[in-house]
């Protein structure tokens, strides 16, 4: 078994991060496996070296250890480009020049009905989708979207094994039929114009590169899992077992975010708490 924790160095780790890291670490330890760390820093406009250093410090304080060197996404851009080349060559990508405002306006047009929200926000209405796959080299200076209909025509239904639970208690063998993927997910972005990749593509390539057998993460990412399984199928990569877990929330029921500095692990450390106190606070 190989699990991983993959934080972004864009702010302090909070109790929710501690819970996610401990779940992945404990699962690997119980099975005699390995826990790996990955730094998800494809958004270089927000990533900061001091936050990355703080991640290492906080996780070591919690009692976690991992093999080095740590995989850093900003060092892995060549692998993402190679995956994009495969998808483009197979006629599964197309360039998109729409911004968020364009998408919202098109999806809200009277003939479209009520906009549907998916894992990436409003489901893309297909404004830039061509009738036939574009030819030539991979274009630059624009976003690249996955032609979901063409992709699903290649793979058919996608499924994965869930040992945790989704937001509605989904567990066991989860299958997503093509009709649902088309209507509820749509043509997701595979490469953002300003990054050269996207979270969905990077996480799939990275999990394969690290040999991850069990992906543990919050139930808020459950709806994105069919995207990742689809990309694994298209790229010929293995599909891990997925274990989605509960989220750590504040007193009002809202999930914690990077802005919740009062619940930052560093703040609890400064207040004199011990790692065992953090485990108790998150119910472990």
Coordinates of C-alpha atoms in Angstrom, one line a residue:
X1 CA 0.0 0.0 0.0
X2 CA 1.2 3.5 -0.9
X3 CA -0.8 6.5 0.3
X4 CA -0.1 10.2 -0.1
X5 CA -0.8 13.7 1.2
X6 CA -0.6 16.4 -1.3
X7 CA -0.9 20.0 0.1
X8 CA -0.5 23.2 -1.8
X9 CA 2.1 25.7 -0.3
X10 CA -0.3 28.6 -0.4
X11 CA -1.0 29.1 3.3
X12 CA -0.8 27.5 6.7
X13 CA -1.9 23.9 7.3
X14 CA -5.0 23.7 9.5
X15 CA -6.9 21.0 11.3
X16 CA -8.5 19.7 8.1
X17 CA -5.0 19.2 6.6
X18 CA -3.9 17.5 9.8
X19 CA -6.8 15.1 9.6
X20 CA -6.2 14.3 6.0
X21 CA -2.5 13.7 6.5
X22 CA -3.0 11.5 9.6
X23 CA -5.6 9.4 7.8
X24 CA -3.3 8.7 4.9
X25 CA -0.3 8.1 7.2
X26 CA -2.2 5.8 9.6
X27 CA -3.7 3.8 6.8
X28 CA -0.2 3.1 5.3
X29 CA 1.3 2.3 8.7
X30 CA -1.5 -0.1 9.6
X31 CA -0.9 -2.0 6.3
X32 CA 2.9 -2.0 6.5
X33 CA 3.0 0.3 3.5
X34 CA 4.5 3.7 2.7
X35 CA 3.2 7.2 3.1
X36 CA 4.4 9.8 0.6
X37 CA 4.3 13.5 0.4
X38 CA 3.7 15.6 -2.7
X39 CA 3.7 19.4 -3.0
X40 CA 1.0 20.6 -5.4
X41 CA 2.5 23.9 -6.6
X42 CA 1.3 24.2 -10.2
X43 CA -0.2 27.6 -9.2
X44 CA 3.1 29.4 -9.0
X45 CA 1.3 32.8 -8.6
X46 CA 0.3 31.7 -5.1
X47 CA 2.9 29.1 -4.0
X48 CA 5.5 30.4 -1.5
X49 CA 8.7 28.7 -0.3
X50 CA 7.9 29.7 3.3
X51 CA 4.6 27.8 3.2
X52 CA 6.3 24.7 1.8
X53 CA 8.9 24.9 4.6
X54 CA 6.0 25.2 7.1
X55 CA 4.3 22.1 5.7
X56 CA 7.4 20.0 6.3
X57 CA 7.8 21.4 9.8
X58 CA 4.2 20.9 10.9
X59 CA 4.0 17.4 9.5
X60 CA 7.2 16.3 11.2
X61 CA 5.8 17.8 14.5
X62 CA 2.7 15.7 14.0
X63 CA 5.0 12.6 13.9
X64 CA 4.9 11.9 10.2
X65 CA 7.8 10.9 8.0
X66 CA 8.1 10.2 4.3
X67 CA 10.7 9.3 1.6
X68 CA 12.7 12.0 0.0
X69 CA 13.0 13.7 -2.4
X70 CA 9.4 15.0 -2.3
X71 CA 7.7 15.2 -5.7
X72 CA 7.0 18.8 -6.5
X73 CA 4.6 19.5 -9.3
X74 CA 6.5 22.5 -10.6
X75 CA 9.4 20.1 -11.4
X76 CA 7.1 17.7 -13.3
X77 CA 5.7 19.9 -16.1
X78 CA 7.4 17.7 -18.8
X79 CA 5.3 14.7 -17.7
X80 CA 2.1 16.8 -17.9
X81 CA 3.0 17.9 -21.4
X82 CA 3.6 14.3 -22.5
X83 CA 0.1 13.4 -21.2
X84 CA -1.4 16.3 -23.1
X85 CA 0.4 15.2 -26.3
X86 CA -1.2 11.7 -25.9
X87 CA -4.7 13.2 -25.5
X88 CA -4.3 15.7 -28.3
X89 CA -2.9 13.1 -30.7
X90 CA -5.9 10.9 -30.0
X91 CA -8.3 13.8 -30.9
X92 CA -9.6 14.2 -27.4
X93 CA -8.7 17.8 -26.7
X94 CA -9.6 21.1 -28.2
X95 CA -8.6 24.7 -27.6
X96 CA -11.0 27.0 -25.6
X97 CA -10.8 30.8 -25.5
X98 CA -13.8 31.3 -23.1
X99 CA -13.4 33.1 -19.8
X100 CA -15.5 32.5 -16.7
X101 CA -17.9 35.3 -17.7
X102 CA -18.3 33.9 -21.1
X103 CA -19.2 30.5 -19.7
X104 CA -21.6 31.8 -17.2
X105 CA -23.4 33.9 -19.9
X106 CA -23.6 31.0 -22.3
X107 CA -24.8 28.5 -19.7
X108 CA -27.4 31.0 -18.5
X109 CA -28.9 31.6 -22.0
X110 CA -32.7 31.0 -22.1
X111 CA -32.3 28.0 -24.4
X112 CA -29.8 26.3 -22.0
X113 CA -32.1 26.3 -19.0
X114 CA -30.7 26.4 -15.4
X115 CA -26.9 26.1 -15.4
X116 CA -25.6 22.8 -14.0
X117 CA -22.7 23.0 -11.5
X118 CA -20.1 20.2 -11.6
X119 CA -16.6 19.5 -10.1
X120 CA -15.2 22.5 -12.1
X121 CA -18.0 24.9 -11.5
X122 CA -20.6 25.6 -14.2
X123 CA -20.6 22.7 -16.7
X124 CA -19.1 24.0 -19.9
X125 CA -21.8 24.6 -22.6
X126 CA -19.6 23.6 -25.4
X127 CA -19.1 27.0 -27.0
X128 CA -15.6 26.2 -28.5
X129 CA -16.1 22.5 -29.0
X130 CA -15.4 21.7 -32.7
X131 CA -17.3 19.2 -34.8
X132 CA -14.2 17.3 -35.6
X133 CA -10.9 17.0 -33.7
X134 CA -8.5 19.9 -34.4
X135 CA -5.3 19.0 -36.4
X136 CA -1.8 20.3 -36.1
X137 CA 0.4 20.7 -33.0
X138 CA -0.9 21.4 -29.5
X139 CA -1.8 25.1 -29.4
X140 CA -0.4 27.4 -26.8
X141 CA -1.8 30.6 -25.2
X142 CA -5.3 29.0 -24.5
X143 CA -7.0 26.5 -22.3
X144 CA -7.4 22.9 -23.5
X145 CA -10.6 21.1 -22.8
X146 CA -11.4 17.4 -22.9
X147 CA -14.1 16.4 -25.4
X148 CA -16.0 14.3 -22.9
X149 CA -18.3 12.7 -25.5
X150 CA -15.3 11.5 -27.6
X151 CA -13.4 10.4 -24.5
X152 CA -16.4 8.3 -23.1
X153 CA -16.9 6.8 -26.6
X154 CA -13.4 5.3 -26.1
X155 CA -13.8 4.1 -22.5
X156 CA -17.5 3.5 -21.8
X157 CA -18.6 3.7 -18.2
X158 CA -15.8 4.4 -15.7
X159 CA -15.7 2.9 -12.2
X160 CA -13.6 2.7 -9.1
X161 CA -13.5 1.0 -5.6
X162 CA -14.5 3.3 -2.7
X163 CA -13.5 2.2 0.8
X164 CA -14.5 5.4 2.4
X165 CA -17.7 7.2 1.6
X166 CA -18.9 10.0 -0.7
X167 CA -20.9 13.0 0.5
X168 CA -24.1 11.0 0.3
X169 CA -22.7 7.8 1.8
X170 CA -21.6 6.3 -1.5
X171 CA -19.2 3.3 -1.0
X172 CA -18.2 0.0 -2.5
X173 CA -17.9 -0.2 -6.3
X174 CA -18.9 3.1 -7.9
X175 CA -19.8 3.3 -11.6
X176 CA -20.4 6.5 -13.6
X177 CA -22.4 6.1 -16.8
X178 CA -21.6 8.2 -19.8
X179 CA -24.9 10.1 -19.7
X180 CA -24.2 11.3 -16.2
X181 CA -20.6 12.3 -17.0
X182 CA -21.8 14.3 -20.0
X183 CA -24.5 16.2 -18.1
X184 CA -22.9 16.6 -14.7
X185 CA -19.2 17.0 -15.6
X186 CA -18.9 18.1 -19.2
X187 CA -15.8 19.1 -21.1
X188 CA -13.4 19.8 -18.2
X189 CA -10.2 21.9 -18.5
X190 CA -7.2 19.7 -18.9
X191 CA -4.6 22.5 -19.3
X192 CA -5.2 26.0 -18.1
X193 CA -3.8 28.8 -20.2
X194 CA -1.6 30.2 -17.3
X195 CA -0.4 26.9 -16.0
X196 CA 0.1 24.4 -18.8
X197 CA -1.8 21.8 -16.9
X198 CA -4.7 21.5 -14.4
X199 CA -5.4 19.9 -11.1
X200 CA -7.2 17.0 -12.7
X201 CA -4.4 16.1 -15.1
X202 CA -1.6 16.7 -12.7
X203 CA -3.1 14.6 -9.9
X204 CA -3.6 11.6 -12.2
X205 CA 0.0 11.8 -13.6
X206 CA 1.5 12.3 -10.2
X207 CA -0.4 9.4 -8.5
X208 CA 0.9 7.1 -11.2
X209 CA 4.4 8.4 -11.0
X210 CA 4.4 7.8 -7.2
X211 CA 2.8 4.4 -7.5
X212 CA -0.1 5.4 -5.2
X213 CA -2.3 2.4 -4.6
X214 CA -4.8 4.1 -2.2
X215 CA -5.9 7.8 -2.6
X216 CA -7.2 9.2 0.6
X217 CA -8.9 12.6 0.5
X218 CA -11.9 14.7 1.6
X219 CA -15.4 13.8 0.4
X220 CA -15.6 17.2 -1.3
X221 CA -13.4 15.7 -4.1
X222 CA -15.6 12.6 -4.6
X223 CA -17.4 14.2 -7.6
X224 CA -14.1 14.7 -9.3
X225 CA -13.0 11.0 -9.1
X226 CA -14.8 9.9 -12.3
X227 CA -12.7 12.5 -14.1
X228 CA -9.5 11.1 -12.7
X229 CA -10.5 7.5 -13.5
X230 CA -11.4 8.5 -17.0
X231 CA -8.0 10.1 -17.5
X232 CA -6.3 7.1 -16.1
X233 CA -8.1 4.9 -18.7
X234 CA -7.3 7.3 -21.5
X235 CA -3.6 7.5 -20.6
X236 CA -3.2 3.8 -19.8
X237 CA -2.5 4.4 -16.1
X238 CA -3.6 2.3 -13.1
X239 CA -6.7 3.2 -11.1
X240 CA -6.0 3.3 -7.3
X241 CA -8.5 2.4 -4.6
X242 CA -10.2 5.6 -3.4
X243 CA -11.0 6.4 0.2
X244 CA -12.9 9.6 0.7
X245 CA -13.2 10.8 4.3
X246 CA -15.2 13.3 6.3
X247 CA -14.3 17.0 6.3
X248 CA -13.3 18.9 9.4
X249 CA -15.7 21.8 9.9
X250 CA -16.0 24.8 12.2
X251 CA -18.8 25.4 14.7
X252 CA -21.2 26.6 12.0
X253 CA -20.6 23.5 9.9
X254 CA -18.5 25.2 7.3
X255 CA -15.4 23.3 6.1
X256 CA -12.1 24.8 7.1
X257 CA -10.0 26.8 4.6
X258 CA -6.5 28.3 4.4
X259 CA -7.9 31.6 5.7
X260 CA -8.8 29.9 9.1
X261 CA -5.5 30.9 10.7
X262 CA -7.0 30.5 14.2
X263 CA -7.1 26.7 13.5
X264 CA -3.7 26.6 11.9
X265 CA -1.5 23.8 13.2
X266 CA 1.3 26.3 13.9
X267 CA -1.1 28.3 16.1
X268 CA -1.9 25.3 18.2
X269 CA 1.8 24.5 18.5
X270 CA 2.5 28.0 19.7
X271 CA -0.3 27.6 22.2
X272 CA 1.5 24.6 23.7
X273 CA -0.6 21.8 22.4
X274 CA 0.9 18.4 21.7
X275 CA 0.5 16.2 18.6
X276 CA -1.8 13.9 20.6
X277 CA -4.1 16.9 21.3
X278 CA -4.4 17.5 17.5
X279 CA -5.4 13.9 17.0
X280 CA -8.1 14.2 19.7
X281 CA -9.4 17.4 18.2
X282 CA -10.0 15.7 14.8
X283 CA -11.4 12.5 16.3
X284 CA -8.4 10.2 15.7

